[in-house]
CSV table of C-alpha atoms in Angstrom, one decimal:
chain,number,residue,atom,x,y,z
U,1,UNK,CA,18.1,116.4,-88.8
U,2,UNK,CA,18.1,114.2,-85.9
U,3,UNK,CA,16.7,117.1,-83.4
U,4,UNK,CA,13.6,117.3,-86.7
U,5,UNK,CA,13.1,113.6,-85.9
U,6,UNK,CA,13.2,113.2,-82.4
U,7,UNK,CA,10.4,116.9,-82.1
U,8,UNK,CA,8.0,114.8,-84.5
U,9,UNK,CA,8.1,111.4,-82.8
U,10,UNK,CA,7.6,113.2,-79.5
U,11,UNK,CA,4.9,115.2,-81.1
U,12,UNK,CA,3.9,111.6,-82.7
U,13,UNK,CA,3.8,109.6,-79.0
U,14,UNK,CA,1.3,112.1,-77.5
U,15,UNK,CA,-1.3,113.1,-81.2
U,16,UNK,CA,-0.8,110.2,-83.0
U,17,UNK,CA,-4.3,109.2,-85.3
U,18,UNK,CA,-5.8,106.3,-84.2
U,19,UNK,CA,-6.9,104.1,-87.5
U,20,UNK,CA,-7.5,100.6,-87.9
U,21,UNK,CA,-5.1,100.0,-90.1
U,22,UNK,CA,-2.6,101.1,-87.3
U,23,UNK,CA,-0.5,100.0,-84.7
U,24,UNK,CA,-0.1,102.4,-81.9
U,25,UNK,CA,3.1,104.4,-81.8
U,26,UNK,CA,6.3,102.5,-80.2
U,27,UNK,CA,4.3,99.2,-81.0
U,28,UNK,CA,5.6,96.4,-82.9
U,29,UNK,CA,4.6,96.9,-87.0
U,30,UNK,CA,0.9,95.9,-87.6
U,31,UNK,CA,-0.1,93.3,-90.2
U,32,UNK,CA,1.7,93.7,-93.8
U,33,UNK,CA,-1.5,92.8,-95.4
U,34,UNK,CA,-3.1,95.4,-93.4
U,35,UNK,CA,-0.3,97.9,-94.0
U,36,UNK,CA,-0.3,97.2,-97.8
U,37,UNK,CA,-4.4,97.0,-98.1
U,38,UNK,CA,-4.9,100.3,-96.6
U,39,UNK,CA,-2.0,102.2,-98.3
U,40,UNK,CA,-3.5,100.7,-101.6
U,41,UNK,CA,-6.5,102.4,-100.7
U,42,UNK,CA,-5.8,105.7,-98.9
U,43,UNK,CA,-3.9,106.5,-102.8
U,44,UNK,CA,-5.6,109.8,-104.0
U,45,UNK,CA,-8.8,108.8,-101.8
U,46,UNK,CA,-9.2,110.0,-97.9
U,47,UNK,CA,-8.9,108.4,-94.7
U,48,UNK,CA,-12.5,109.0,-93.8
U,49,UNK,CA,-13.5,107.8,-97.2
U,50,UNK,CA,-11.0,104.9,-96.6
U,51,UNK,CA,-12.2,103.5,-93.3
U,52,UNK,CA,-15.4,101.6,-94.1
U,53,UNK,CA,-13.6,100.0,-97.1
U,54,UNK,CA,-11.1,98.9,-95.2
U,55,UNK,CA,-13.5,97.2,-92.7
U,56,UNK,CA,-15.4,95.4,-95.4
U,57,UNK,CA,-12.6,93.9,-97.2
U,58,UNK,CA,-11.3,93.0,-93.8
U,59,UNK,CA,-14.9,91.2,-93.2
U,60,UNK,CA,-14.7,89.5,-96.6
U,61,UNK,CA,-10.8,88.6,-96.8
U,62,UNK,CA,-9.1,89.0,-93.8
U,63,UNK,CA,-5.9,87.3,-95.1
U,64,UNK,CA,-3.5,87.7,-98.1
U,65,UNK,CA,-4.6,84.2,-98.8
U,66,UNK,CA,-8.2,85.0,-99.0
U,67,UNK,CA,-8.3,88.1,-101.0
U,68,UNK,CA,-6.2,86.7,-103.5
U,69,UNK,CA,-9.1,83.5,-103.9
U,70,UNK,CA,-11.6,85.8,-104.5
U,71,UNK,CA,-13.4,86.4,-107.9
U,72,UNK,CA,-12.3,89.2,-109.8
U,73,UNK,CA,-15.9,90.5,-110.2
U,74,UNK,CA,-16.9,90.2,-106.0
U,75,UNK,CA,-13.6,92.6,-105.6
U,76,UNK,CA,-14.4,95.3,-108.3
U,77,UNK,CA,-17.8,95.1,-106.6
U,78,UNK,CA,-16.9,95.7,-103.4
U,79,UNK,CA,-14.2,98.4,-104.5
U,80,UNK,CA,-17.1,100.3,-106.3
U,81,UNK,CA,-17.3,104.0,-105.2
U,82,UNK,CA,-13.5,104.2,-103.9
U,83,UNK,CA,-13.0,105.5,-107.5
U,84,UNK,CA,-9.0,104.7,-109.8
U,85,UNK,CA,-10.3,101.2,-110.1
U,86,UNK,CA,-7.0,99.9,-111.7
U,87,UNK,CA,-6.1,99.9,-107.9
U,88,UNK,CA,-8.4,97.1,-107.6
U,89,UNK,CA,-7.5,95.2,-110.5
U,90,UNK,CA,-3.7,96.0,-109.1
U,91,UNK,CA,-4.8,94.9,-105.4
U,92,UNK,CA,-5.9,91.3,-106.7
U,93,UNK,CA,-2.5,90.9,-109.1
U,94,UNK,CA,-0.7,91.5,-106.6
U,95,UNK,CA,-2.7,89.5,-104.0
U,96,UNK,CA,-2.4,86.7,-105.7
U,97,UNK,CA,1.7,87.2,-106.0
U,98,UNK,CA,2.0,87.4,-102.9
U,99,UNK,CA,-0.4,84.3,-102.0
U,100,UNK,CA,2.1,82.3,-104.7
U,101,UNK,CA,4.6,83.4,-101.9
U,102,UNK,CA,3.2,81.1,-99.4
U,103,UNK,CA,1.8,84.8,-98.4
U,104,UNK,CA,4.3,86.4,-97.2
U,105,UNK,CA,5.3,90.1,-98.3
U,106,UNK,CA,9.1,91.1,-98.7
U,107,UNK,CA,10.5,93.2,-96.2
U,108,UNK,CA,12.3,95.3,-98.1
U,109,UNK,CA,11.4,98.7,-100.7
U,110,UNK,CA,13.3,96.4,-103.5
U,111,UNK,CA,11.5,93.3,-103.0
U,112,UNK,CA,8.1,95.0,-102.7
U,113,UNK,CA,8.8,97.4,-105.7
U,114,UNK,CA,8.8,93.8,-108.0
U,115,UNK,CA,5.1,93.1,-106.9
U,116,UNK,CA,2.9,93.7,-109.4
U,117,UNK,CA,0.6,97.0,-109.2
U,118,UNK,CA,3.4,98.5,-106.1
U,119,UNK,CA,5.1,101.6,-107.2
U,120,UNK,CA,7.8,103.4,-105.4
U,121,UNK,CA,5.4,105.0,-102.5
U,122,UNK,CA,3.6,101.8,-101.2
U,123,UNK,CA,6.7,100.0,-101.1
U,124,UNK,CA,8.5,102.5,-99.1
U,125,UNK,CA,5.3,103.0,-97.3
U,126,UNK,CA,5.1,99.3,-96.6
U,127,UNK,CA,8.6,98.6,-96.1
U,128,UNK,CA,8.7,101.6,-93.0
U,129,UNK,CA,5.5,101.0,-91.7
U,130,UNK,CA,5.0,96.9,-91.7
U,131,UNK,CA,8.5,96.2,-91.2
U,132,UNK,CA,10.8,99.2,-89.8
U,133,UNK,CA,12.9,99.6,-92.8
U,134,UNK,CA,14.4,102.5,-93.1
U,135,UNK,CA,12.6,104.3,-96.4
U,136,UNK,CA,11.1,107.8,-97.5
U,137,UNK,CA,7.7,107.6,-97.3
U,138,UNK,CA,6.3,111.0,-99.5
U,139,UNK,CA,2.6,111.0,-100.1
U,140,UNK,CA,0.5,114.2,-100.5
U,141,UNK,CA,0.6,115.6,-96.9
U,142,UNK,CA,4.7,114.9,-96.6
U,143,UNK,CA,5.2,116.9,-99.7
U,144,UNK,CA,3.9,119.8,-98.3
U,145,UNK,CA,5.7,119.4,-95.0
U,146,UNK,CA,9.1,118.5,-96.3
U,147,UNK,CA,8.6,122.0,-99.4
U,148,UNK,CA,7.4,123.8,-96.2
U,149,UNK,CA,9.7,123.1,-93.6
U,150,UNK,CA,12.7,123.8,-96.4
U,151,UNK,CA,10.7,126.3,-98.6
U,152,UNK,CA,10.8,124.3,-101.5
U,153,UNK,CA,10.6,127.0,-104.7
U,154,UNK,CA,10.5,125.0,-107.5
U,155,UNK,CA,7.1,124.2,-109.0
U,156,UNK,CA,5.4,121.1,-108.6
U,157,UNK,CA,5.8,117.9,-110.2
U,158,UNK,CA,9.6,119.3,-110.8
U,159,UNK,CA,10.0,119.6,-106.8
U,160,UNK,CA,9.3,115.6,-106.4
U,161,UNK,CA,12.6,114.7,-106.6
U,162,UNK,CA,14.1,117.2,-104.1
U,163,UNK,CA,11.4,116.8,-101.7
U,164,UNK,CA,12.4,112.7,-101.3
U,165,UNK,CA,15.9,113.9,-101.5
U,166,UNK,CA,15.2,116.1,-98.4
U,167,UNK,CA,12.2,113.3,-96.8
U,168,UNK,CA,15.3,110.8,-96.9
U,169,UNK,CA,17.7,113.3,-95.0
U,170,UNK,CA,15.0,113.8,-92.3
U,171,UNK,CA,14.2,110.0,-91.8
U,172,UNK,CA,15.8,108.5,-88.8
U,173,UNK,CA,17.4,104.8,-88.4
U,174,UNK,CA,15.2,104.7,-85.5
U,175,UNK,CA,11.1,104.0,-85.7
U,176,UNK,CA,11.1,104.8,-89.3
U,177,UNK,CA,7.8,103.4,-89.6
U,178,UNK,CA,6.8,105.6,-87.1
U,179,UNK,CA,8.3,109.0,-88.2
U,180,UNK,CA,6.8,108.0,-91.9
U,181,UNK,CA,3.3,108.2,-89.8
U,182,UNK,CA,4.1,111.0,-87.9
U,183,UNK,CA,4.5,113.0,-90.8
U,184,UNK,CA,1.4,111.8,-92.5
U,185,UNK,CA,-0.5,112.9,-89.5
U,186,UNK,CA,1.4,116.1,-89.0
U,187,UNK,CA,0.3,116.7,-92.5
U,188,UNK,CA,-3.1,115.9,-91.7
U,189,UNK,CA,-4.1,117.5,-88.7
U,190,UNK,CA,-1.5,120.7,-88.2
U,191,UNK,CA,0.4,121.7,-91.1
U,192,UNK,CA,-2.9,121.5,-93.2
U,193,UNK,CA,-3.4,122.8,-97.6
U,194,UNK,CA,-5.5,126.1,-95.6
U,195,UNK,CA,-4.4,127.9,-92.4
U,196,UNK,CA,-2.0,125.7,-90.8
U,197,UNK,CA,-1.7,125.8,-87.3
U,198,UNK,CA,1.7,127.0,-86.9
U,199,UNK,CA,1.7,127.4,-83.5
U,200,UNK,CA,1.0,123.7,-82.6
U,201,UNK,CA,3.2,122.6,-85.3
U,202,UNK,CA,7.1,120.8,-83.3
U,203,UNK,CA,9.0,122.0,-86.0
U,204,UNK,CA,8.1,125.4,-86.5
U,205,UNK,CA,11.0,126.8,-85.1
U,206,UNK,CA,12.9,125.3,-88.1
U,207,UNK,CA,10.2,125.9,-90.8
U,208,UNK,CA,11.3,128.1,-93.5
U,209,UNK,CA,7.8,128.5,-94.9
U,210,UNK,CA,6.5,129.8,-92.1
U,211,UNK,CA,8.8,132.8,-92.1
U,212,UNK,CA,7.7,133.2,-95.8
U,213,UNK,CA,4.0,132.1,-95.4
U,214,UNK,CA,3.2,128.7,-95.5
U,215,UNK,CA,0.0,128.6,-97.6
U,216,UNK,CA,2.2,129.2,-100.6
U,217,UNK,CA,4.1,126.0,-100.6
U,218,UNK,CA,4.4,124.0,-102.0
U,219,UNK,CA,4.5,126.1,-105.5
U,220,UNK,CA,2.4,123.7,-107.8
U,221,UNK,CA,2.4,124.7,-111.9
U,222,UNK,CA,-0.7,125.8,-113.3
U,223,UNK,CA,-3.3,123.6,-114.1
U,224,UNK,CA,-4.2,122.5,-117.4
U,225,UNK,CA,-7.6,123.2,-118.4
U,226,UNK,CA,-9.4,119.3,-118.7
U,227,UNK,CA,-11.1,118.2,-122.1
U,228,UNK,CA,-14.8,117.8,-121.3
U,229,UNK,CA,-16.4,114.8,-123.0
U,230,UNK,CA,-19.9,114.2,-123.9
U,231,UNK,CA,-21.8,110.5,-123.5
U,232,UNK,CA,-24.7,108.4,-122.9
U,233,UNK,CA,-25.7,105.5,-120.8
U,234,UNK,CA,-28.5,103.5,-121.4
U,235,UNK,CA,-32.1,102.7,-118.7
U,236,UNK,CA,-33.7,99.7,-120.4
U,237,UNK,CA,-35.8,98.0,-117.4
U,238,UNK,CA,-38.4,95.5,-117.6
U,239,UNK,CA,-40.4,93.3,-114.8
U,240,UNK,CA,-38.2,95.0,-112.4
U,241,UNK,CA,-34.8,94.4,-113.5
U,242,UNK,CA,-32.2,96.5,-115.2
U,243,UNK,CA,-30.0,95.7,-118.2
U,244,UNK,CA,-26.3,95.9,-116.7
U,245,UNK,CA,-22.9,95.1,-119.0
U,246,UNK,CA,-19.3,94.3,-117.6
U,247,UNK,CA,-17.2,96.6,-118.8
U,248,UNK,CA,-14.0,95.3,-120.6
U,249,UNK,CA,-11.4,94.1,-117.5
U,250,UNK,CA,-8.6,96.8,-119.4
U,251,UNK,CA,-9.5,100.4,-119.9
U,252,UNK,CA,-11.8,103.2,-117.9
U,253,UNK,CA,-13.6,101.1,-114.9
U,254,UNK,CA,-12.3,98.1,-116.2
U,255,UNK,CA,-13.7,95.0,-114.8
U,256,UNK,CA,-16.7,96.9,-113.4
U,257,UNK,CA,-20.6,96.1,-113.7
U,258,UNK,CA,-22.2,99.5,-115.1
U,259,UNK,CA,-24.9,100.5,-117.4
U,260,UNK,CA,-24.2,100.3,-121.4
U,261,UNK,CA,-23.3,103.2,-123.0
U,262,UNK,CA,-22.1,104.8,-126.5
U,263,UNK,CA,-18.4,104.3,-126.1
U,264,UNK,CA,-17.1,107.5,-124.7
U,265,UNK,CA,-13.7,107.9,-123.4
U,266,UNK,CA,-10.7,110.2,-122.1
U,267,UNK,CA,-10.0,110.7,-125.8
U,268,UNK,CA,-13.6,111.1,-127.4
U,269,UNK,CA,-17.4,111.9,-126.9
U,270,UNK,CA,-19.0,108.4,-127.3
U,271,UNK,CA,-20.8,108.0,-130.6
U,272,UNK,CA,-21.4,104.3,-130.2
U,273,UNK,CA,-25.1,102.8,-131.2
U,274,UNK,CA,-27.6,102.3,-128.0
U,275,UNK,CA,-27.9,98.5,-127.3
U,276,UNK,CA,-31.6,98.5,-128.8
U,277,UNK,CA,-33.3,100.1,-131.4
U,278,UNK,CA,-35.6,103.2,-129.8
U,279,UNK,CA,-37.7,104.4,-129.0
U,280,UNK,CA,-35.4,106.6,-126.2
U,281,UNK,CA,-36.1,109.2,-123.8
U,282,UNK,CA,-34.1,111.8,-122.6
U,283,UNK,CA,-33.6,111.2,-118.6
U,284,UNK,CA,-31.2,114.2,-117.4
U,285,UNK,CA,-27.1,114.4,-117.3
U,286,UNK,CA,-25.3,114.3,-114.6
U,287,UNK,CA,-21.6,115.5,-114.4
U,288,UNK,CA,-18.6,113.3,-113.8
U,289,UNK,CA,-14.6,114.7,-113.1
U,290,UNK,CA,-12.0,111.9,-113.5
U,291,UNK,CA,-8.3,112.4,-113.6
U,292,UNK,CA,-8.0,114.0,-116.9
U,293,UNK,CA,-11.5,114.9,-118.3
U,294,UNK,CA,-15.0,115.6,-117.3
U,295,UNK,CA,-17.7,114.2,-118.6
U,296,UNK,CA,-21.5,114.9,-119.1
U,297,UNK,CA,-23.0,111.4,-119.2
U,298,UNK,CA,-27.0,111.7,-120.7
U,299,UNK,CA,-29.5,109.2,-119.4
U,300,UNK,CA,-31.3,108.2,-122.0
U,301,UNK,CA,-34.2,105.3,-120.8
U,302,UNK,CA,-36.0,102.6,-123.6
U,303,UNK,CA,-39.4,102.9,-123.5
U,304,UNK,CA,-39.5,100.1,-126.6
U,305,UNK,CA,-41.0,96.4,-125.9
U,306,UNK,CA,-37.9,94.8,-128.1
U,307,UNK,CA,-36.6,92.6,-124.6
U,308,UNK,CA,-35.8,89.7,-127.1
U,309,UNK,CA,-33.1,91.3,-128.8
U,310,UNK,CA,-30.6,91.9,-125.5
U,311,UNK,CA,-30.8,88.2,-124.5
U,312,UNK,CA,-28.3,87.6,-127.7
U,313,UNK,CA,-26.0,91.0,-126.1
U,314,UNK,CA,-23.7,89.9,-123.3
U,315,UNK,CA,-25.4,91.7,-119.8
U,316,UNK,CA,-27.5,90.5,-117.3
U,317,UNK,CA,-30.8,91.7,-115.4
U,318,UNK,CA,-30.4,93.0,-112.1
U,319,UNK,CA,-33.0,93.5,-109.5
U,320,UNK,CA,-33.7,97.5,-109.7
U,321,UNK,CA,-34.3,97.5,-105.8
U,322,UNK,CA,-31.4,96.3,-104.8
U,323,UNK,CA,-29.0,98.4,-107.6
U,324,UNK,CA,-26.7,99.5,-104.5
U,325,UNK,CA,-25.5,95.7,-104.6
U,326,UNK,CA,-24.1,95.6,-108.2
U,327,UNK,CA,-21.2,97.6,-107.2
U,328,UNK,CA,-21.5,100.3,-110.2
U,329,UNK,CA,-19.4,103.0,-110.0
U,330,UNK,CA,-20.3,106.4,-108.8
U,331,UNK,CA,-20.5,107.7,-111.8
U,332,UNK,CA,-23.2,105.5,-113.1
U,333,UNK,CA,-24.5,105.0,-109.5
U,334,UNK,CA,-25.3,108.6,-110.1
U,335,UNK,CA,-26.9,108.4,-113.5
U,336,UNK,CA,-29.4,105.6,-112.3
U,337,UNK,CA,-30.5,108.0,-109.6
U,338,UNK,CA,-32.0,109.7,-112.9
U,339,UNK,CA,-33.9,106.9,-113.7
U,340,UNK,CA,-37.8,106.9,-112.6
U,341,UNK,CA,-39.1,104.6,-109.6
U,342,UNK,CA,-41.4,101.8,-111.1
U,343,UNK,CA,-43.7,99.6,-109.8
U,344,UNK,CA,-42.0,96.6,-111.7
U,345,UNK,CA,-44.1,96.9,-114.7
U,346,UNK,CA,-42.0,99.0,-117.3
């Protein structure tokens, strides 16, 4: 185990990444905040994705202190398009814990696990990474290392367990925060889901999945087939604007500005009322995959004159030229590219 460690930090000192969120390797820990912000982020999102994110919250809150200030409705905004928005709503909670801490993080995986919205991989992230702690660090790309390296058989989510198990033998006293990273990267740039490069990889000569053929680890159950849901979201313009709607702060995009729509959910095709009496027109669809359904979401735009009736619905107008600023989420971001170009006259 200690030879495994010492071939990947070598392989670490000369290939690591270089991301902003970093510090380079054998360098004192970066910035918990910075740790912790981007490991909120990179969660079932990707680095590339990540980076501009990260410099914009940066830009707008570049301390524990001022992120947790912030209005709930600025952050949601400028979360918009990173997608899992209960990551946002998390980020702030536990923001503001830590600001009520004269901002300063624990240092350790227990202390971190009791912020709010910080599950077992952040805080072992965070704990290795921001403060040296020794901790098993698992995301996406160690999981297939660690079922690789050790030709994990057993199906996926089953193998979790043994994979940490075997992510904890591997981790050394020394530069955990490191090795946590060098994985990551090893992951992410050699031992990759399609054709891994074997042959550049410092711990092939100890990879059982090579010998077996990598690409088939780790074994992951079938998928379940996803429901597909059916809904509709609502164009009413006029002089320019567009009618937008917070959605509830708890459920789907919770928190977020968006168009209104007809109630659909994860459980059910929407069958809710339009906001105004029609007439309606029928815009497109445009096709949405979350987590654990699909959806078809239907345009639908008001070509009525009943303004009056809104004013007494909660919502607000919203400059149609500058829509990319109400931080909607993609998935009505993409409906309102549906919607026709006007001249501010509808």
């Amino acid at each position: 185990m200690e030879a495994t460690a010492k071939h990947l930090l070598e392989w670490y000192d000369a290939n690591a990444r270089v991301l902003p969120w970093r510090a380079p390797p054998g360098a004192p820990p970066p910035d918990p905040y910075r740790v912790w912000l981007s490991e909120v982020m990179l969660q079932q999102t990707t680095v590339a994705a990540v980076g501009p994110y990260f410099a914009k919250f940066l830009a707008l809150w570049p301390t524990v202190h001022d992120l947790a200030a912030a209005e709930d409705a600025e952050v949601m905004s400028a979360w918009a398009g990173l997608g899992y928005y209960a990551r946002a709503r998390n980020l702030l909670a536990c923001a503001r814990a830590v600001a009520a801490r004269d901002g300063v993080f624990p240092d350790t995986e227990e202390g971190l696990r009791e912020l709010p919205g910080v599950g077992a991989y952040t805080a072992a992230a965070v704990a290795a990474i921001a403060f040296d702690r020794r901790a098993a660090v698992v995301d996406a790309n160690v999981e297939r290392v660690v079922s690789r390296l050790h030709a994990i058989a057993t199906p996926l989510p089953q193998a979790k367990a043994e994979i940490r198990a075997r992510t904890e033998q591997l981790t050394p006293d020394d530069r955990p925060g490191d090795f946590a990273q060098a994985m990551m990267d090893l992951g992410a740039t050699v031992c990759t889901v399609r054709a891994p490069r074997c042959l550049l990889c410092p711990l092939s000569s100890d990879c059982a999945g090579r010998r077996l053929g990598p690409e088939q680890f780790p074994v992951k159950a079938p998928k379940r087939a996803k429901p597909q849901r059916r809904g509709q979201a609502f164009w009413i313009e006029h002089d320019g604007a567009v009618w937008l709607v917070r959605r509830t702060d708890k459920g789907m995009l919770g928190g977020m500005r968006a168009l209104p729509d007809n109630g659909w959910s994860a459980r059910s095709d929407g069958e809710g009322a339009p906001p105004l009496a029609g007439p309606w027109q029928d815009l497109g669809t445009v096709r949405h995959s979350f987590t654990h359904f699909d959806l078809d979401l239907q345009l639908m735009l008001y070509s009525g004159a009943d303004w009056a009736r809104l004013e007494q619905q909660p919502g607000e107008w919203w400059p149609a030229a500058q829509l990319d600023r109400a931080g909607l989420p993609t998935l009505f971001a993409k409906a309102a590219r549906l919607a026709p170009e006007t001249d501010g006259e509808n």
